[in-house]
Structure formats: C-alpha cells, structure tokens
mmCIF file of C-alpha atoms in Angstrom:
data_model
loop_
_atom_site.group_PDB
_atom_site.id
_atom_site.type_symbol
_atom_site.label_atom_id
_atom_site.label_comp_id
_atom_site.label_asym_id
_atom_site.label_seq_id
_atom_site.Cartn_x
_atom_site.Cartn_y
_atom_site.Cartn_z
ATOM 1 C CA MET A 10 -10.110 -43.568 32.688
ATOM 2 C CA LYS A 11 -7.323 -45.788 33.644
ATOM 3 C CA ARG A 12 -4.426 -46.215 31.157
ATOM 4 C CA GLY A 13 -3.312 -49.713 30.659
ATOM 5 C CA HIS A 14 -1.772 -52.234 28.274
ATOM 6 C CA LYS A 15 0.708 -49.701 26.982
ATOM 7 C CA TRP A 16 3.361 -50.671 24.472
ATOM 8 C CA ALA A 17 6.339 -49.556 26.495
ATOM 9 C CA MET A 18 2.885 -53.232 24.042
ATOM 10 C CA GLY A 19 4.660 -63.484 37.289
ATOM 11 C CA VAL A 20 7.265 -65.982 36.579
ATOM 12 C CA GLY A 21 8.587 -68.807 38.872
ATOM 13 C CA LEU A 22 8.441 -72.403 38.933
ATOM 14 C CA LEU A 23 6.173 -73.633 36.095
ATOM 15 C CA LEU A 24 3.200 -75.087 37.450
ATOM 16 C CA SER A 25 3.188 -78.882 37.353
ATOM 17 C CA PHE A 26 -0.358 -79.322 36.555
ATOM 18 C CA CYS A 27 -1.333 -79.715 32.797
ATOM 19 C CA SER A 28 -3.858 -81.596 30.858
ATOM 20 C CA GLY A 29 -1.759 -84.088 28.764
ATOM 21 C CA PRO A 30 -2.708 -85.227 25.351
ATOM 22 C CA LYS A 31 -5.442 -87.809 24.915
ATOM 23 C CA GLY A 32 -5.805 -90.264 22.039
ATOM 24 C CA ALA A 33 -3.263 -91.326 19.730
ATOM 25 C CA GLU A 34 -4.355 -90.216 16.312
ATOM 26 C CA ALA A 35 -2.855 -86.780 16.105
ATOM 27 C CA SER A 36 0.865 -85.990 16.602
ATOM 28 C CA PRO A 37 2.000 -85.568 20.258
ATOM 29 C CA THR A 38 2.924 -81.968 19.294
ATOM 30 C CA SER A 39 -0.323 -81.034 18.123
ATOM 31 C CA GLU A 40 -2.270 -82.670 20.936
ATOM 32 C CA TRP A 41 -0.220 -80.625 23.558
ATOM 33 C CA ILE A 42 -0.871 -77.395 21.474
ATOM 34 C CA ALA A 43 -4.478 -78.281 21.475
ATOM 35 C CA ALA A 44 -4.483 -78.878 25.240
ATOM 36 C CA GLY A 45 -2.709 -75.591 25.749
ATOM 37 C CA ASP A 46 -5.327 -73.637 23.471
ATOM 38 C CA ARG A 47 -8.084 -74.967 25.721
ATOM 39 C CA HIS A 48 -6.636 -73.401 28.655
ATOM 40 C CA PHE A 49 -5.579 -70.151 26.898
ATOM 41 C CA VAL A 50 -9.136 -69.476 25.730
ATOM 42 C CA ASN A 51 -9.970 -69.088 29.460
ATOM 43 C CA ARG A 52 -6.867 -66.673 29.859
ATOM 44 C CA TYR A 53 -8.734 -64.116 32.243
ATOM 45 C CA ASP A 54 -7.981 -66.991 34.793
ATOM 46 C CA GLU A 55 -4.198 -66.553 35.288
ATOM 47 C CA GLN A 56 -3.875 -70.305 36.498
ATOM 48 C CA ARG A 57 -5.223 -71.405 33.034
ATOM 49 C CA VAL A 58 -2.476 -69.303 31.333
ATOM 50 C CA TRP A 59 0.103 -71.166 33.303
ATOM 51 C CA LYS A 60 -1.412 -74.409 32.354
ATOM 52 C CA ALA A 61 -1.529 -73.263 28.712
ATOM 53 C CA ILE A 62 2.350 -72.621 28.970
ATOM 54 C CA ALA A 63 2.922 -75.910 30.538
ATOM 55 C CA ASN A 64 1.308 -77.723 27.634
ATOM 56 C CA TYR A 65 2.978 -75.632 25.028
ATOM 57 C CA ARG A 66 6.314 -76.445 26.605
ATOM 58 C CA GLN A 67 5.581 -80.059 26.513
ATOM 59 C CA ALA A 68 4.984 -79.704 22.731
ATOM 60 C CA LEU A 69 8.306 -78.136 22.485
ATOM 61 C CA LYS A 70 9.879 -80.989 24.229
ATOM 62 C CA LYS A 71 8.677 -83.099 21.365
ATOM 63 C CA ASP A 72 9.791 -80.719 18.803
ATOM 64 C CA PRO A 73 11.791 -77.577 19.886
ATOM 65 C CA LYS A 74 11.356 -76.072 16.369
ATOM 66 C CA ASP A 75 7.728 -75.966 16.352
ATOM 67 C CA TYR A 76 6.718 -72.590 15.289
ATOM 68 C CA ILE A 77 3.169 -72.723 16.566
ATOM 69 C CA ALA A 78 4.144 -73.756 20.054
ATOM 70 C CA LEU A 79 6.776 -71.051 20.088
ATOM 71 C CA TRP A 80 4.765 -68.272 19.374
ATOM 72 C CA LYS A 81 1.934 -69.325 21.416
ATOM 73 C CA THR A 82 4.197 -69.777 24.344
ATOM 74 C CA ALA A 83 5.540 -66.276 23.648
ATOM 75 C CA ARG A 84 1.856 -64.896 23.396
ATOM 76 C CA ALA A 85 0.955 -66.451 26.795
ATOM 77 C CA TYR A 86 3.974 -64.859 28.647
ATOM 78 C CA GLY A 87 3.047 -61.555 26.864
ATOM 79 C CA TRP A 88 -0.432 -61.727 28.487
ATOM 80 C CA LEU A 89 0.931 -62.487 31.938
ATOM 81 C CA ALA A 90 3.323 -59.686 31.686
ATOM 82 C CA ASN A 91 0.675 -57.164 31.518
ATOM 83 C CA ASP A 92 -0.493 -57.845 34.986
ATOM 84 C CA ARG A 93 2.509 -58.342 37.028
ATOM 85 C CA LYS A 94 2.888 -56.831 40.423
ATOM 86 C CA SER A 95 6.205 -55.321 40.047
ATOM 87 C CA LYS A 96 8.596 -54.121 37.290
ATOM 88 C CA ALA A 97 10.973 -56.730 38.265
ATOM 89 C CA GLU A 98 8.256 -59.587 37.692
ATOM 90 C CA THR A 99 7.170 -57.912 34.420
ATOM 91 C CA ARG A 100 10.722 -57.977 33.170
ATOM 92 C CA LYS A 101 11.238 -61.460 34.005
ATOM 93 C CA VAL A 102 8.041 -62.795 32.549
ATOM 94 C CA ALA A 103 8.418 -60.550 29.329
ATOM 95 C CA GLU A 104 12.150 -61.751 28.822
ATOM 96 C CA ARG A 105 10.965 -65.118 29.082
ATOM 97 C CA GLY A 106 8.356 -64.674 26.503
ATOM 98 C CA LEU A 107 10.843 -62.707 24.228
ATOM 99 C CA SER A 108 13.056 -65.813 24.328
ATOM 100 C CA TYR A 109 10.395 -67.941 22.809
ATOM 101 C CA ALA A 110 9.292 -65.190 20.283
ATOM 102 C CA HIS A 111 12.978 -64.885 19.165
ATOM 103 C CA ARG A 112 13.018 -68.529 18.528
ATOM 104 C CA ALA A 113 9.667 -68.321 16.694
ATOM 105 C CA VAL A 114 11.223 -65.456 14.298
ATOM 106 C CA ARG A 115 14.241 -67.409 13.636
ATOM 107 C CA GLN A 116 12.151 -70.555 12.671
ATOM 108 C CA ASN A 117 9.773 -68.562 10.525
ATOM 109 C CA PRO A 118 11.001 -64.985 9.724
ATOM 110 C CA LYS A 119 7.750 -64.528 7.550
ATOM 111 C CA GLY A 120 5.293 -65.566 10.207
ATOM 112 C CA VAL A 121 3.336 -62.655 11.574
ATOM 113 C CA GLU A 122 2.867 -64.143 15.022
ATOM 114 C CA GLY A 123 6.487 -64.350 15.962
ATOM 115 C CA GLN A 124 7.119 -60.811 14.861
ATOM 116 C CA PHE A 125 4.054 -59.488 16.666
ATOM 117 C CA TYR A 126 4.631 -61.257 20.032
ATOM 118 C CA ALA A 127 8.235 -60.344 19.843
ATOM 119 C CA ALA A 128 7.324 -56.729 19.598
ATOM 120 C CA LEU A 129 4.781 -57.106 22.525
ATOM 121 C CA CYS A 130 7.289 -58.805 24.965
ATOM 122 C CA VAL A 131 10.146 -56.317 24.019
ATOM 123 C CA GLY A 132 7.716 -53.514 24.688
ATOM 124 C CA TYR A 133 7.083 -54.985 28.170
ATOM 125 C CA VAL A 134 10.761 -55.234 28.925
ATOM 126 C CA GLY A 135 11.017 -51.775 27.974
ATOM 127 C CA ARG A 136 8.027 -50.769 30.338
ATOM 128 C CA SER A 137 9.877 -52.477 33.206
ATOM 129 C CA ILE A 138 13.350 -50.779 33.231
ATOM 130 C CA PRO A 139 14.508 -47.406 33.549
ATOM 131 C CA MET A 140 14.411 -45.165 30.413
ATOM 132 C CA ILE A 141 18.142 -44.640 30.144
ATOM 133 C CA MET A 142 18.549 -48.453 30.097
ATOM 134 C CA ALA A 143 15.741 -48.921 27.635
ATOM 135 C CA LEU A 144 17.528 -46.320 25.166
ATOM 136 C CA PHE A 145 20.821 -48.055 25.630
ATOM 137 C CA LYS A 146 19.262 -51.557 24.849
ATOM 138 C CA GLY A 147 17.522 -49.986 21.744
ATOM 139 C CA ILE A 148 14.186 -51.151 23.010
ATOM 140 C CA GLU A 149 12.252 -48.411 20.951
ATOM 141 C CA LYS A 150 13.911 -49.504 17.751
ATOM 142 C CA LYS A 151 13.243 -53.219 18.296
ATOM 143 C CA VAL A 152 9.686 -52.721 19.212
ATOM 144 C CA LEU A 153 9.119 -50.603 16.190
ATOM 145 C CA THR A 154 10.800 -52.739 13.782
ATOM 146 C CA PHE A 155 8.915 -56.000 14.905
ATOM 147 C CA PHE A 156 5.544 -54.291 14.769
ATOM 148 C CA ARG A 157 6.240 -52.805 11.384
ATOM 149 C CA THR A 158 7.332 -56.095 10.064
ATOM 150 C CA ALA A 159 4.201 -57.744 11.489
ATOM 151 C CA ARG A 160 2.081 -55.068 9.738
ATOM 152 C CA ARG A 161 3.759 -55.625 6.248
ATOM 153 C CA ILE A 162 3.144 -59.393 6.730
ATOM 154 C CA ASP A 163 -0.510 -59.191 7.873
ATOM 155 C CA PRO A 164 -2.075 -55.930 8.716
ATOM 156 C CA LYS A 165 -5.401 -57.662 9.819
ATOM 157 C CA PHE A 166 -3.649 -59.906 12.449
ATOM 158 C CA GLU A 167 -5.184 -59.415 15.922
ATOM 159 C CA GLY A 168 -7.751 -57.011 14.638
ATOM 160 C CA GLY A 169 -5.116 -54.668 13.333
ATOM 161 C CA GLY A 170 -2.898 -55.329 16.163
ATOM 162 C CA ALA A 171 0.317 -53.775 14.743
ATOM 163 C CA ASP A 172 -1.410 -50.591 13.720
ATOM 164 C CA ARG A 173 -2.973 -50.375 17.202
ATOM 165 C CA ALA A 174 0.322 -50.855 18.873
ATOM 166 C CA LEU A 175 1.965 -48.187 16.709
ATOM 167 C CA GLY A 176 -1.105 -45.947 17.611
ATOM 168 C CA VAL A 177 -0.558 -46.457 21.256
ATOM 169 C CA TYR A 178 3.179 -45.794 20.707
ATOM 170 C CA TYR A 179 2.766 -42.437 19.205
ATOM 171 C CA HIS A 180 0.206 -41.624 21.901
ATOM 172 C CA THR A 181 2.274 -42.577 24.905
ATOM 173 C CA VAL A 182 5.950 -41.887 23.821
ATOM 174 C CA PRO A 183 7.314 -38.825 25.532
ATOM 175 C CA TRP A 184 7.704 -35.480 23.645
ATOM 176 C CA PRO A 185 8.898 -34.619 21.233
ATOM 177 C CA LYS A 186 8.213 -37.978 19.536
ATOM 178 C CA ARG A 187 4.674 -37.900 20.539
ATOM 179 C CA ASP A 188 2.275 -37.350 17.675
ATOM 180 C CA ARG A 189 -1.404 -37.799 18.413
ATOM 181 C CA SER A 190 -2.434 -37.297 14.688
ATOM 182 C CA LYS A 191 -0.216 -40.358 13.779
ATOM 183 C CA ALA A 192 -1.718 -42.286 16.811
ATOM 184 C CA LEU A 193 -5.239 -41.485 15.468
ATOM 185 C CA GLN A 194 -4.259 -42.484 11.964
ATOM 186 C CA HIS A 195 -3.020 -45.757 13.105
ATOM 187 C CA LEU A 196 -5.795 -46.608 15.528
ATOM 188 C CA ASN A 197 -8.550 -45.774 12.832
ATOM 189 C CA ARG A 198 -6.692 -48.144 10.408
ATOM 190 C CA ALA A 199 -6.656 -50.715 13.157
ATOM 191 C CA LEU A 200 -10.395 -50.224 13.643
ATOM 192 C CA GLY A 201 -10.898 -50.777 10.079
ATOM 193 C CA PHE A 202 -9.268 -54.191 10.270
ATOM 194 C CA GLY A 203 -10.857 -55.141 13.683
ATOM 195 C CA PRO A 204 -14.105 -53.329 14.244
ATOM 196 C CA ASN A 205 -15.087 -55.819 16.983
ATOM 197 C CA ASN A 206 -11.693 -55.518 18.830
ATOM 198 C CA PRO A 207 -12.292 -53.650 22.109
ATOM 199 C CA TRP A 208 -8.945 -52.479 22.384
ATOM 200 C CA ASN A 209 -9.249 -50.435 19.049
ATOM 201 C CA HIS A 210 -12.310 -48.766 20.640
ATOM 202 C CA TYR A 211 -10.648 -48.216 23.948
ATOM 203 C CA TYR A 212 -7.400 -46.682 22.719
ATOM 204 C CA LEU A 213 -9.153 -44.488 20.118
ATOM 205 C CA ALA A 214 -11.323 -43.055 23.194
ATOM 206 C CA GLU A 215 -8.069 -42.538 25.191
ATOM 207 C CA VAL A 216 -6.248 -40.545 22.485
ATOM 208 C CA LEU A 217 -9.443 -38.492 21.839
ATOM 209 C CA LEU A 218 -9.880 -37.790 25.545
ATOM 210 C CA ALA A 219 -6.373 -36.481 25.643
ATOM 211 C CA GLU A 220 -7.317 -34.345 22.660
ATOM 212 C CA ASP A 221 -10.273 -32.969 24.798
ATOM 213 C CA ARG A 222 -12.656 -34.498 22.169
ATOM 214 C CA LYS A 223 -14.950 -35.912 24.901
ATOM 215 C CA LYS A 224 -18.107 -36.492 22.765
ATOM 216 C CA LEU A 225 -16.458 -38.652 20.304
ATOM 217 C CA ALA A 226 -14.401 -40.371 22.829
ATOM 218 C CA ARG A 227 -17.576 -41.385 24.635
ATOM 219 C CA LYS A 228 -19.025 -42.847 21.517
ATOM 220 C CA PHE A 229 -16.026 -45.237 21.255
ATOM 221 C CA LEU A 230 -16.260 -46.120 25.004
ATOM 222 C CA LEU A 231 -20.004 -46.967 24.605
ATOM 223 C CA ARG A 232 -19.177 -49.138 21.470
ATOM 224 C CA CYS A 233 -16.450 -51.008 23.568
ATOM 225 C CA ILE A 234 -19.041 -51.594 26.416
ATOM 226 C CA GLY A 235 -21.585 -52.757 24.034
ATOM 227 C CA LEU A 236 -19.522 -55.502 22.523
ATOM 228 C CA ARG A 237 -20.556 -59.153 23.289
ATOM 229 C CA GLU A 238 -18.762 -62.420 23.572
ATOM 230 C CA GLY A 239 -20.053 -63.434 20.005
ATOM 231 C CA GLN A 240 -18.146 -60.373 18.774
ATOM 232 C CA ALA A 241 -15.079 -60.529 20.855
ATOM 233 C CA GLY A 242 -13.480 -63.170 23.205
ATOM 234 C CA LYS A 243 -14.481 -63.268 26.795
ATOM 235 C CA ALA A 244 -11.042 -62.998 28.091
ATOM 236 C CA VAL A 245 -10.382 -59.715 26.223
ATOM 237 C CA LEU A 246 -13.822 -58.137 27.136
ATOM 238 C CA LYS A 247 -13.187 -59.040 30.763
ATOM 239 C CA ARG A 248 -9.962 -56.963 30.676
ATOM 240 C CA VAL A 249 -10.915 -54.067 28.462
ATOM 241 C CA GLN A 250 -14.626 -53.275 29.422
ATOM 242 C CA PRO A 251 -14.103 -52.366 33.012
ATOM 243 C CA ARG A 252 -11.506 -49.728 31.867
ATOM 244 C CA CYS A 253 -14.165 -48.267 29.558
ATOM 245 C CA ARG A 254 -16.273 -47.829 32.350
ATOM 246 C CA THR A 255 -13.896 -45.900 34.601
#
C-alpha cells in the first residue's frame, strides 16, 4: 500500500480564469467566496482548485481581513501542496498557503479552520525541506501546536482531522519519537468523530499493517473502499480509495 498524505499533514502565475460573482443581492465578498466554493467542491480537478483560489483572492481584494476567504485560500493551497512534482514546488505552494493561514489565525485565533490549515501547510513545508532545516525552523513544534489547538477548539472538525493528523505524526515520525500505540489512539478517536471519513480508515489500516495486524487492517481498507459519495465527498474518495486498493 502506497503511503501518502503525510503530516510531514504547483505554484506559478495565478490563473486568470475565474467565475465572477453574479447578482447584486449578496455582498461582493460572499459572492466571490461562493464562486470559489463551487470550484473547490470539484478539487479532484487541479484546474478547479486554481479557479477557487482566484475567486477567494478576489474576495480578499474586497476585504483583506475576511476570515473565511483567508482560511479557504489556505485550504486550497494545502490541497495542491500534496500533489506537487518536486519538493521545491511543494514548499512554494505550502508557504503560500501558510501565509494565508497565518493571516486567518491572526484575524480569528479561536477559529478551528485557521489553526488546522496552518498546521497542514507547515507540515508540507517540513516535508519539502531537509530534516536539519526543519529542526532549525521548529517545524515539528509548530505543527503539533497548531493541530493541538485545533483539536481543543473543535475535535470534530474535518471528521476528527486534528486527531487523524496527530495519529499520522506518531506513526511516521522517526524513532525514538515514533509511537504506534499513540497513533492508534488518535486515529481511533478520529474515527469516532468521522466514521465516514476515508482517511481515518486508510491511516488506521496503514498503522495496523506496520504492526503486522493484516486481518484488522484489511477490514478498514474494505470499509474505505465501500464508502460512497453520499457518505464522503467525491474529491476525497477519488484521492483515497485508489490507495486502499494497492
């Protein structure tokens, strides 16, 4: 089974195509955000993610302090950072997302979204640079702080996303910090918050396979494969389910 989407949790010219707001009843900011959301729901198509970013950034031109536009922009860059072809691209995209996440956290420190996507983007930055540099920059501490803060604010967010990320961390971090018992504890907690989140099943299976508990791992892989669009989003299923079949 391939390992992907680790915590460690393309950039260029912003594409000029974006669907502008229609109608005059709602505020310009909310219309641009809604336009971005219509693209992001189809995020399995990378071009739609860039369109979403373009719309969110238009919202921020109207109001640079709009919390929702800030964290959604960070989320979109975080999604892109997972699939870059090089570490240099990953770092560039993740750092762009992190800049928006930091702004979101400053705007609303008690918002779970800003904390969560800040952690995600920091993790991708850490994954893209040498370990010594990551240690020097304090990447690990930043990731854990953001995810733990997100968990305190709302442990149910993203189907137990913070616990899931912490579980992946304890599974993938090098020895002697690796602790698969803690990984399973966090991932089972995440599953309780998000029983239909395919990532929870996938990562539980991954840890169990590492523990040579193949029968139980297979159960979670089959559950992941069995999820349907009514239970989990199409974009997420398209990313996760193929990994469960390998």
